[in-house]
Each structure stands twice: as structure tokens, then as C-alpha cells.
Amino acid sequence: MKPYLKRAWAEISLSDLRNNVNVINSMLGANTEIMAVVKADAYGHGEHQVSRCLWESGVRHFAVSNLDEAIEVRKSCPEAEVLILGYTPPEYGQALADNNIIQGIVSSEYAYELAENTSDNIRCHIKIDTGMGRIGLKYDSPSECAEEIIRLSECEKLSVEGVYTHFAVADCDDEENIEYTDRQEKFILDVYDELAEKGLKLRHLHFANSATISYRNSERSTLARAGIIMYGLCPNYPMKIDNRLKSVMALKAVISHVKKVCKGECISYGRTFTAPRDMDIATVTIGYADGYSRLLSSKGEILVHGKRCRIVGRVCMDQLMIDVSEVSAKAGDIVTLIGKDGDDEITADELAAICSTIGYEVVCGISKRVPRIFHESEEE
Ligand SMILES: *Cc1c(COP(=O)(O)O)cnc(C)c1O
């Protein structure tokens, strides 16, 4: 008996995660360290166990999206460096200082507001908007930007430790987009170098995300903000990533019922599927409330004993039906919605492509109802 309800669950392979950290480290230059992006509960993989595993693998820098997540990482890894990439309401300035969290600075006004809300120093990295159009200081020239950062660094309550930016199209391989990213990269490098010339030597300069690490690595990023590739998925499927990277999450469920359906009978809500011939249909204990998208209705495939079986009819909230006419399936059998079974593998990226989205959304969307089961894979 397993210590969790054997209905729908996600298996998180900590050995694959460790493997991915080693692979990413081998891709980085000598002066670049991993900053593990563990926002959104480590992309749905489970923040606590993932952060612990990363810490034990030598990762020292972590990035999250907000203060609540930062405090969770602080509990998981008391010694870690934790950066909040997004907004923290300025009235929580003191909480940042109290928990030794580094805040990303979204604008100059924001920096001064933060400083007014703390009696201790707040550590920060200044975000520069070089073309993502989301958050950060925005200037026409690197020198104007550097001058403003010098002013911020003179603010008594702020410890400016780094600058960073985020690329919009680092996952694209066409000339125009490569030039766009080149311009973004040049801007932040110029800001950093100008700051150094003006006497402000910052410990950190970072701009690499998973796509940058994969397709245009730069020795100058002191931290590489590795997100999706650490979990073994692609920034831009089907563009390839290093084939040594392995997907960390598998999604499993069980067959609750198998029955014969005659030609002409209908399956599931809306009667969108009518059996074209006599079929064996199995019901599976997972649905869209578990984060398995309803957009996969009649399109997705599921591995049963290593063979692909097509979903028939609409995915329901807690259950779905598959065609098992070609495999011998019985109640209680485990099926694989994401992951390997036999020689075949269904990836979150593959499901995302069917739903016109990205693998990120698939793994982040696996709901709270699905227990995460952490294990070391047998292959290692
Ligand atoms: C989420 C995020 C990342 C990680 O992106 P991946 O594509 O998953 O590597 C890096 N930097 C910032 C600012 C982010 O918000």
C-alpha cells in the first residue's frame, strides 16, 4: 500500500532534478552560478523538497515571484540567497529586511517607497527594462540608466547588490529576434560596465533564463536564472534543449472501470464522441480539476502498458475515458499521462502543444488535489 490515495498523483524524480542541475552547471561558464527559479511551488513540482534537493546539490541562489514564496524558501533553506523577481507591496519593506530577502526593484519610485518602509537595510537587485516591457527602470541610454542606479545606491536604506534584465525572445532562432536579444544584452552590459567605471562595482549582473542558457550562453551573467530547463522542459517546444536534461515530473492515474461499448454508443458530456465500431473503453481517475486540461478532450493520448491510448469524448472534472481496444487493460492498472512507460514518453510540452500553450502552464496547472510523490529514479 502506498501512503497516499492511489487515484491521481505526480511523481517528482529528485535524481533527475539533480542530474539537470549538473547538466546546467556543465553548460555555464566558470563565473556563472545557477539561480534556481522555484516560483509557483517550483513550477508545480513542490517547493520544499525541490529547494532542499537543489541546496544539497550545491545551489545557493534562488528566485521566486513574491514575498510569501520567498519566506517559504527561507524556511526550506535558511542560508540561501533569495531574490523576489516581482512586486512586493512597499509596506512589506521591513519583512524583506527581517527575512534577509533580496528584492527586485521595479522602478525608482518603488525603490524610494520601499526605503521609507524599513528601519533596516533592504538588499536589492535593480531590474532594467531593456525590451521585455514588463517591469524595471527604462531609459533610452545606458549612461542615463547608470546615473539613476548610482542615485539609488546612495539611498541609505538600500543595498544595491546587482542589476538584471529579462529577455523577451531568447528562445527564437531567427535573425530579427537574435538582434533584438543582442540589443537587450548590450544595454545591460553597458549599464553594468558604466557603473563599474563610475566606481559602483556590483557583485551581480544577470540576464540568462533557460532559453539564454540553452541557445546563447554568456560568460558575463554572474547568475543564470534557470527555470523550465531545470525541470527538464523546453522554453520553446519543439526547439531542442540539451538531450541530457530529463523531465522531472510524471503524472499518473489508475483505471477504475473497463467496459465494452457497441458501435453507435456515445461517450461523455455533450456526446461529442460516438463509437465508430465496437470498442473497449476504460475510465481513468483524473480530470480537469486535477489540472489535466479539458482541451485534451478527444485529442490527448495516455500510456497504458507502454501503448498510446486516445482520449474519447470530453475530459470531465474528475474522470476521463480512453480507448483501450488495442491493449489489455483492467481496473486498477496504472496509466501515465505525463512521463515514460516502456519505450514511449509523453511530455508536458507535447500536451501543451495540443492545448496551444507551453509546458510551463501544464506543470504549473497540476492542481493541489494531486499529491506530489518524491522519489529517486531506479535508473540511476
Ligand atoms: C520566471 C522567470 C525566469 C525563469 O524563466 P525560465 O524560462 O523558466 O528559465 C527567469 N527570470 C525571470 C525574471 C522570470 O520571471
mmCIF file of N, CA, C and O in Angstrom, residues 106-182:
data_model
loop_
_atom_site.group_PDB
_atom_site.id
_atom_site.type_symbol
_atom_site.label_atom_id
_atom_site.label_comp_id
_atom_site.label_asym_id
_atom_site.label_seq_id
_atom_site.Cartn_x
_atom_site.Cartn_y
_atom_site.Cartn_z
ATOM 1 N N VAL A 106 11.377 47.400 -9.211
ATOM 2 C CA VAL A 106 10.606 47.530 -10.445
ATOM 3 C C VAL A 106 10.654 48.943 -11.032
ATOM 4 O O VAL A 106 10.443 49.120 -12.229
ATOM 5 N N SER A 107 10.940 49.955 -10.201
ATOM 6 C CA SER A 107 11.062 51.338 -10.688
ATOM 7 C C SER A 107 11.754 52.160 -9.609
ATOM 8 O O SER A 107 11.842 51.728 -8.458
ATOM 9 N N SER A 108 12.203 53.362 -9.964
ATOM 10 C CA SER A 108 12.863 54.222 -8.975
ATOM 11 C C SER A 108 11.901 54.614 -7.862
ATOM 12 O O SER A 108 12.243 54.571 -6.683
ATOM 13 N N GLU A 109 10.668 54.980 -8.254
ATOM 14 C CA GLU A 109 9.680 55.389 -7.240
ATOM 15 C C GLU A 109 9.474 54.267 -6.235
ATOM 16 O O GLU A 109 9.372 54.487 -5.027
ATOM 17 N N TYR A 110 9.412 53.061 -6.777
ATOM 18 C CA TYR A 110 9.209 51.884 -5.934
ATOM 19 C C TYR A 110 10.362 51.746 -4.931
ATOM 20 O O TYR A 110 10.150 51.464 -3.748
ATOM 21 N N ALA A 111 11.572 51.962 -5.404
ATOM 22 C CA ALA A 111 12.751 51.835 -4.531
ATOM 23 C C ALA A 111 12.655 52.802 -3.352
ATOM 24 O O ALA A 111 12.894 52.431 -2.200
ATOM 25 N N TYR A 112 12.261 54.050 -3.649
ATOM 26 C CA TYR A 112 12.192 55.040 -2.567
ATOM 27 C C TYR A 112 11.059 54.722 -1.596
ATOM 28 O O TYR A 112 11.187 54.910 -0.387
ATOM 29 N N GLU A 113 9.949 54.200 -2.123
ATOM 30 C CA GLU A 113 8.839 53.805 -1.244
ATOM 31 C C GLU A 113 9.252 52.678 -0.313
ATOM 32 O O GLU A 113 8.922 52.673 0.871
ATOM 33 N N LEU A 114 9.980 51.710 -0.868
ATOM 34 C CA LEU A 114 10.474 50.596 -0.046
ATOM 35 C C LEU A 114 11.344 51.135 1.081
ATOM 36 O O LEU A 114 11.190 50.755 2.247
ATOM 37 N N ALA A 115 12.250 52.031 0.715
ATOM 38 C CA ALA A 115 13.209 52.574 1.681
ATOM 39 C C ALA A 115 12.490 53.284 2.829
ATOM 40 O O ALA A 115 12.950 53.259 3.966
ATOM 41 N N GLU A 116 11.326 53.878 2.506
ATOM 42 C CA GLU A 116 10.569 54.574 3.556
ATOM 43 C C GLU A 116 9.881 53.623 4.523
ATOM 44 O O GLU A 116 9.399 54.031 5.567
ATOM 45 N N ASN A 117 9.793 52.353 4.133
ATOM 46 C CA ASN A 117 9.050 51.376 4.923
ATOM 47 C C ASN A 117 9.930 50.401 5.692
ATOM 48 O O ASN A 117 9.500 49.297 6.010
ATOM 49 N N THR A 118 11.172 50.784 5.955
ATOM 50 C CA THR A 118 12.040 49.876 6.683
ATOM 51 C C THR A 118 12.977 50.671 7.591
ATOM 52 O O THR A 118 13.367 51.789 7.257
ATOM 53 N N SER A 119 13.295 50.071 8.716
ATOM 54 C CA SER A 119 14.295 50.716 9.570
ATOM 55 C C SER A 119 15.656 50.071 9.356
ATOM 56 O O SER A 119 16.676 50.567 9.811
ATOM 57 N N ASP A 120 15.671 48.916 8.650
ATOM 58 C CA ASP A 120 16.945 48.254 8.332
ATOM 59 C C ASP A 120 17.188 48.307 6.836
ATOM 60 O O ASP A 120 16.292 48.607 6.066
ATOM 61 N N ASN A 121 18.397 47.959 6.445
ATOM 62 C CA ASN A 121 18.738 47.940 5.022
ATOM 63 C C ASN A 121 17.974 46.867 4.265
ATOM 64 O O ASN A 121 17.827 45.748 4.750
ATOM 65 N N ILE A 122 17.508 47.213 3.077
ATOM 66 C CA ILE A 122 16.905 46.209 2.192
ATOM 67 C C ILE A 122 17.903 45.919 1.075
ATOM 68 O O ILE A 122 18.391 46.829 0.402
ATOM 69 N N ARG A 123 18.208 44.630 0.928
ATOM 70 C CA ARG A 123 19.109 44.216 -0.159
ATOM 71 C C ARG A 123 18.293 44.213 -1.451
ATOM 72 O O ARG A 123 17.141 43.778 -1.468
ATOM 73 N N CYS A 124 18.887 44.685 -2.534
ATOM 74 C CA CYS A 124 18.126 44.682 -3.777
ATOM 75 C C CYS A 124 18.974 44.497 -5.032
ATOM 76 O O CYS A 124 20.180 44.738 -5.033
ATOM 77 N N HIS A 125 18.313 43.979 -6.059
ATOM 78 C CA HIS A 125 18.857 43.934 -7.418
ATOM 79 C C HIS A 125 17.959 44.838 -8.249
ATOM 80 O O HIS A 125 16.723 44.727 -8.171
ATOM 81 N N ILE A 126 18.570 45.713 -9.030
ATOM 82 C CA ILE A 126 17.781 46.647 -9.834
ATOM 83 C C ILE A 126 17.410 45.998 -11.154
ATOM 84 O O ILE A 126 18.289 45.550 -11.905
ATOM 85 N N LYS A 127 16.115 45.971 -11.434
ATOM 86 C CA LYS A 127 15.652 45.421 -12.709
ATOM 87 C C LYS A 127 15.685 46.519 -13.756
ATOM 88 O O LYS A 127 15.225 47.642 -13.524
ATOM 89 N N ILE A 128 16.216 46.192 -14.918
ATOM 90 C CA ILE A 128 16.240 47.150 -16.022
ATOM 91 C C ILE A 128 15.383 46.598 -17.148
ATOM 92 O O ILE A 128 15.532 45.438 -17.539
ATOM 93 N N ASP A 129 14.464 47.424 -17.626
ATOM 94 C CA ASP A 129 13.606 47.014 -18.747
ATOM 95 C C ASP A 129 14.347 47.333 -20.044
ATOM 96 O O ASP A 129 14.405 48.479 -20.475
ATOM 97 N N THR A 130 14.922 46.300 -20.642
ATOM 98 C CA THR A 130 15.689 46.510 -21.882
ATOM 99 C C THR A 130 14.891 46.103 -23.118
ATOM 100 O O THR A 130 15.435 46.044 -24.218
ATOM 101 N N GLY A 131 13.597 45.738 -22.898
ATOM 102 C CA GLY A 131 12.816 45.364 -24.076
ATOM 103 C C GLY A 131 11.741 44.327 -23.813
ATOM 104 O O GLY A 131 11.032 43.912 -24.735
ATOM 105 N N MET A 132 11.616 43.909 -22.563
ATOM 106 C CA MET A 132 10.548 42.977 -22.220
ATOM 107 C C MET A 132 9.227 43.742 -22.028
ATOM 108 O O MET A 132 8.141 43.206 -22.244
ATOM 109 N N GLY A 133 9.354 45.019 -21.581
ATOM 110 C CA GLY A 133 8.148 45.839 -21.424
ATOM 111 C C GLY A 133 7.287 45.436 -20.255
ATOM 112 O O GLY A 133 6.060 45.578 -20.302
ATOM 113 N N ARG A 134 7.888 44.933 -19.217
ATOM 114 C CA ARG A 134 7.102 44.443 -18.083
ATOM 115 C C ARG A 134 7.394 45.273 -16.839
ATOM 116 O O ARG A 134 6.593 46.096 -16.452
ATOM 117 N N ILE A 135 8.537 45.074 -16.220
ATOM 118 C CA ILE A 135 8.936 45.902 -15.077
ATOM 119 C C ILE A 135 10.395 46.321 -15.256
ATOM 120 O O ILE A 135 11.125 45.734 -16.043
ATOM 121 N N GLY A 136 10.793 47.324 -14.491
ATOM 122 C CA GLY A 136 12.190 47.717 -14.491
ATOM 123 C C GLY A 136 12.394 49.169 -14.887
ATOM 124 O O GLY A 136 11.505 49.809 -15.462
ATOM 125 N N LEU A 137 13.580 49.683 -14.568
ATOM 126 C CA LEU A 137 13.941 51.040 -14.956
ATOM 127 C C LEU A 137 14.073 51.078 -16.473
ATOM 128 O O LEU A 137 14.679 50.183 -17.066
ATOM 129 N N LYS A 138 13.506 52.130 -17.082
ATOM 130 C CA LYS A 138 13.506 52.196 -18.536
ATOM 131 C C LYS A 138 14.149 53.501 -18.972
ATOM 132 O O LYS A 138 13.660 54.575 -18.641
ATOM 133 N N TYR A 139 15.261 53.407 -19.680
ATOM 134 C CA TYR A 139 15.991 54.592 -20.137
ATOM 135 C C TYR A 139 16.414 54.424 -21.583
ATOM 136 O O TYR A 139 16.606 53.306 -22.050
ATOM 137 N N ASP A 140 16.571 55.550 -22.267
ATOM 138 C CA ASP A 140 16.999 55.483 -23.664
ATOM 139 C C ASP A 140 18.460 55.095 -23.781
ATOM 140 O O ASP A 140 18.855 54.431 -24.728
ATOM 141 N N SER A 141 19.270 55.537 -22.804
ATOM 142 C CA SER A 141 20.696 55.241 -22.920
ATOM 143 C C SER A 141 21.211 54.582 -21.650
ATOM 144 O O SER A 141 20.731 54.868 -20.545
ATOM 145 N N PRO A 142 22.210 53.713 -21.819
ATOM 146 C CA PRO A 142 22.802 53.046 -20.657
ATOM 147 C C PRO A 142 23.375 54.044 -19.651
ATOM 148 O O PRO A 142 23.293 53.810 -18.438
ATOM 149 N N SER A 143 23.905 55.185 -20.129
ATOM 150 C CA SER A 143 24.525 56.101 -19.167
ATOM 151 C C SER A 143 23.480 56.778 -18.281
ATOM 152 O O SER A 143 23.677 56.928 -17.077
ATOM 153 N N GLU A 144 22.319 57.150 -18.882
ATOM 154 C CA GLU A 144 21.246 57.718 -18.038
ATOM 155 C C GLU A 144 20.797 56.693 -16.998
ATOM 156 O O GLU A 144 20.551 57.030 -15.840
ATOM 157 N N CYS A 145 20.684 55.455 -17.433
ATOM 158 C CA CYS A 145 20.242 54.386 -16.542
ATOM 159 C C CYS A 145 21.263 54.203 -15.411
ATOM 160 O O CYS A 145 20.896 54.099 -14.234
ATOM 161 N N ALA A 146 22.538 54.210 -15.778
ATOM 162 C CA ALA A 146 23.600 54.031 -14.776
ATOM 163 C C ALA A 146 23.570 55.183 -13.762
ATOM 164 O O ALA A 146 23.727 54.963 -12.557
ATOM 165 N N GLU A 147 23.339 56.408 -14.260
ATOM 166 C CA GLU A 147 23.285 57.557 -13.339
ATOM 167 C C GLU A 147 22.173 57.391 -12.307
ATOM 168 O O GLU A 147 22.358 57.680 -11.122
ATOM 169 N N GLU A 148 21.023 56.897 -12.764
ATOM 170 C CA GLU A 148 19.907 56.702 -11.838
ATOM 171 C C GLU A 148 20.243 55.609 -10.820
ATOM 172 O O GLU A 148 19.908 55.727 -9.631
ATOM 173 N N ILE A 149 20.922 54.575 -11.266
ATOM 174 C CA ILE A 149 21.272 53.486 -10.339
ATOM 175 C C ILE A 149 22.283 53.984 -9.292
ATOM 176 O O ILE A 149 22.209 53.626 -8.118
ATOM 177 N N ILE A 150 23.172 54.863 -9.719
ATOM 178 C CA ILE A 150 24.109 55.463 -8.755
ATOM 179 C C ILE A 150 23.318 56.221 -7.681
ATOM 180 O O ILE A 150 23.571 56.082 -6.487
ATOM 181 N N ARG A 151 22.314 57.009 -8.150
ATOM 182 C CA ARG A 151 21.493 57.751 -7.176
ATOM 183 C C ARG A 151 20.806 56.786 -6.202
ATOM 184 O O ARG A 151 20.790 57.016 -4.992
ATOM 185 N N LEU A 152 20.245 55.699 -6.737
ATOM 186 C CA LEU A 152 19.560 54.724 -5.872
ATOM 187 C C LEU A 152 20.545 54.102 -4.872
ATOM 188 O O LEU A 152 20.200 53.859 -3.715
ATOM 189 N N SER A 153 21.752 53.857 -5.344
ATOM 190 C CA SER A 153 22.734 53.193 -4.475
ATOM 191 C C SER A 153 23.156 54.114 -3.325
ATOM 192 O O SER A 153 23.690 53.656 -2.321
ATOM 193 N N GLU A 154 22.901 55.427 -3.502
ATOM 194 C CA GLU A 154 23.253 56.367 -2.438
ATOM 195 C C GLU A 154 22.152 56.483 -1.389
ATOM 196 O O GLU A 154 22.336 57.121 -0.346
ATOM 197 N N CYS A 155 21.017 55.835 -1.669
ATOM 198 C CA CYS A 155 19.910 55.837 -0.717
ATOM 199 C C CYS A 155 20.294 54.972 0.484
ATOM 200 O O CYS A 155 20.669 53.811 0.348
ATOM 201 N N GLU A 156 20.172 55.584 1.654
ATOM 202 C CA GLU A 156 20.704 54.975 2.874
ATOM 203 C C GLU A 156 20.160 53.584 3.174
ATOM 204 O O GLU A 156 20.874 52.701 3.617
ATOM 205 N N LYS A 157 18.867 53.382 2.916
ATOM 206 C CA LYS A 157 18.226 52.125 3.327
ATOM 207 C C LYS A 157 18.336 51.000 2.294
ATOM 208 O O LYS A 157 17.846 49.907 2.520
ATOM 209 N N LEU A 158 18.940 51.283 1.133
ATOM 210 C CA LEU A 158 19.013 50.259 0.082
ATOM 211 C C LEU A 158 20.442 49.771 -0.120
ATOM 212 O O LEU A 158 21.364 50.582 -0.221
ATOM 213 N N SER A 159 20.626 48.438 -0.141
ATOM 214 C CA SER A 159 21.922 47.878 -0.530
ATOM 215 C C SER A 159 21.791 47.324 -1.933
ATOM 216 O O SER A 159 21.206 46.264 -2.131
ATOM 217 N N VAL A 160 22.297 48.081 -2.903
ATOM 218 C CA VAL A 160 22.193 47.630 -4.293
ATOM 219 C C VAL A 160 23.320 46.628 -4.551
ATOM 220 O O VAL A 160 24.486 46.976 -4.489
ATOM 221 N N GLU A 161 22.932 45.378 -4.831
ATOM 222 C CA GLU A 161 23.943 44.326 -4.998
ATOM 223 C C GLU A 161 24.047 43.826 -6.429
ATOM 224 O O GLU A 161 24.955 43.060 -6.750
ATOM 225 N N GLY A 162 23.082 44.213 -7.267
ATOM 226 C CA GLY A 162 23.130 43.699 -8.633
ATOM 227 C C GLY A 162 22.161 44.399 -9.550
ATOM 228 O O GLY A 162 21.297 45.169 -9.106
ATOM 229 N N VAL A 163 22.335 44.148 -10.844
ATOM 230 C CA VAL A 163 21.373 44.597 -11.851
ATOM 231 C C VAL A 163 21.000 43.377 -12.689
ATOM 232 O O VAL A 163 21.789 42.455 -12.854
ATOM 233 N N TYR A 164 19.769 43.402 -13.193
ATOM 234 C CA TYR A 164 19.347 42.289 -14.045
ATOM 235 C C TYR A 164 18.309 42.746 -15.043
ATOM 236 O O TYR A 164 17.712 43.823 -14.908
ATOM 237 N N THR A 165 18.150 41.941 -16.078
ATOM 238 C CA THR A 165 17.106 42.207 -17.062
ATOM 239 C C THR A 165 16.534 40.879 -17.526
ATOM 240 O O THR A 165 17.033 39.811 -17.146
ATOM 241 N N HIS A 166 15.468 40.946 -18.296
ATOM 242 C CA HIS A 166 14.810 39.718 -18.757
ATOM 243 C C HIS A 166 14.613 39.811 -20.265
ATOM 244 O O HIS A 166 14.162 40.830 -20.775
ATOM 245 N N PHE A 167 14.985 38.743 -20.968
ATOM 246 C CA PHE A 167 14.877 38.721 -22.429
ATOM 247 C C PHE A 167 13.490 38.265 -22.871
ATOM 248 O O PHE A 167 12.905 37.365 -22.292
ATOM 249 N N ALA A 168 13.026 38.886 -23.947
ATOM 250 C CA ALA A 168 11.682 38.574 -24.442
ATOM 251 C C ALA A 168 11.693 37.434 -25.456
ATOM 252 O O ALA A 168 10.726 36.670 -25.560
ATOM 253 N N VAL A 169 12.776 37.314 -26.215
ATOM 254 C CA VAL A 169 12.780 36.344 -27.329
ATOM 255 C C VAL A 169 14.076 35.537 -27.411
ATOM 256 O O VAL A 169 14.536 35.170 -28.495
ATOM 257 N N ALA A 170 14.637 35.215 -26.246
ATOM 258 C CA ALA A 170 15.885 34.440 -26.249
ATOM 259 C C ALA A 170 15.663 33.022 -26.770
ATOM 260 O O ALA A 170 16.616 32.307 -27.073
ATOM 261 N N ASP A 171 14.403 32.621 -26.889
ATOM 262 C CA ASP A 171 14.096 31.265 -27.373
ATOM 263 C C ASP A 171 13.854 31.221 -28.882
ATOM 264 O O ASP A 171 13.405 30.218 -29.412
ATOM 265 N N CYS A 172 14.134 32.333 -29.581
ATOM 266 C CA CYS A 172 13.898 32.369 -31.024
ATOM 267 C C CYS A 172 15.218 32.331 -31.778
ATOM 268 O O CYS A 172 16.201 32.924 -31.340
ATOM 269 N N ASP A 173 15.212 31.653 -32.934
ATOM 270 C CA ASP A 173 16.484 31.500 -33.647
ATOM 271 C C ASP A 173 16.507 32.233 -34.992
ATOM 272 O O ASP A 173 17.361 31.980 -35.821
ATOM 273 N N ASP A 174 15.536 33.148 -35.198
ATOM 274 C CA ASP A 174 15.582 33.917 -36.447
ATOM 275 C C ASP A 174 16.365 35.213 -36.235
ATOM 276 O O ASP A 174 16.489 35.711 -35.111
ATOM 277 N N GLU A 175 16.880 35.729 -37.335
ATOM 278 C CA GLU A 175 17.841 36.834 -37.286
ATOM 279 C C GLU A 175 17.309 38.060 -36.527
ATOM 280 O O GLU A 175 17.992 38.631 -35.687
ATOM 281 N N GLU A 176 16.059 38.430 -36.841
ATOM 282 C CA GLU A 176 15.497 39.644 -36.251
ATOM 283 C C GLU A 176 15.418 39.535 -34.717
ATOM 284 O O GLU A 176 15.762 40.460 -33.991
ATOM 285 N N ASN A 177 14.963 38.390 -34.252
ATOM 286 C CA ASN A 177 14.842 38.198 -32.806
ATOM 287 C C ASN A 177 16.203 38.054 -32.136
ATOM 288 O O ASN A 177 16.394 38.501 -31.003
ATOM 289 N N ILE A 178 17.150 37.443 -32.833
ATOM 290 C CA ILE A 178 18.502 37.343 -32.271
ATOM 291 C C ILE A 178 19.082 38.753 -32.084
ATOM 292 O O ILE A 178 19.657 39.077 -31.048
ATOM 293 N N GLU A 179 18.858 39.614 -33.095
ATOM 294 C CA GLU A 179 19.328 41.007 -32.971
ATOM 295 C C GLU A 179 18.652 41.728 -31.811
ATOM 296 O O GLU A 179 19.280 42.521 -31.107
ATOM 297 N N TYR A 180 17.372 41.454 -31.641
ATOM 298 C CA TYR A 180 16.628 42.090 -30.545
ATOM 299 C C TYR A 180 17.265 41.726 -29.202
ATOM 300 O O TYR A 180 17.505 42.580 -28.353
ATOM 301 N N THR A 181 17.544 40.437 -29.041
ATOM 302 C CA THR A 181 18.163 39.989 -27.784
ATOM 303 C C THR A 181 19.582 40.540 -27.659
ATOM 304 O O THR A 181 19.997 40.934 -26.564
ATOM 305 N N ASP A 182 20.309 40.600 -28.776
ATOM 306 C CA ASP A 182 21.657 41.202 -28.751
ATOM 307 C C ASP A 182 21.586 42.624 -28.190
ATOM 308 O O ASP A 182 22.407 43.021 -27.369
#
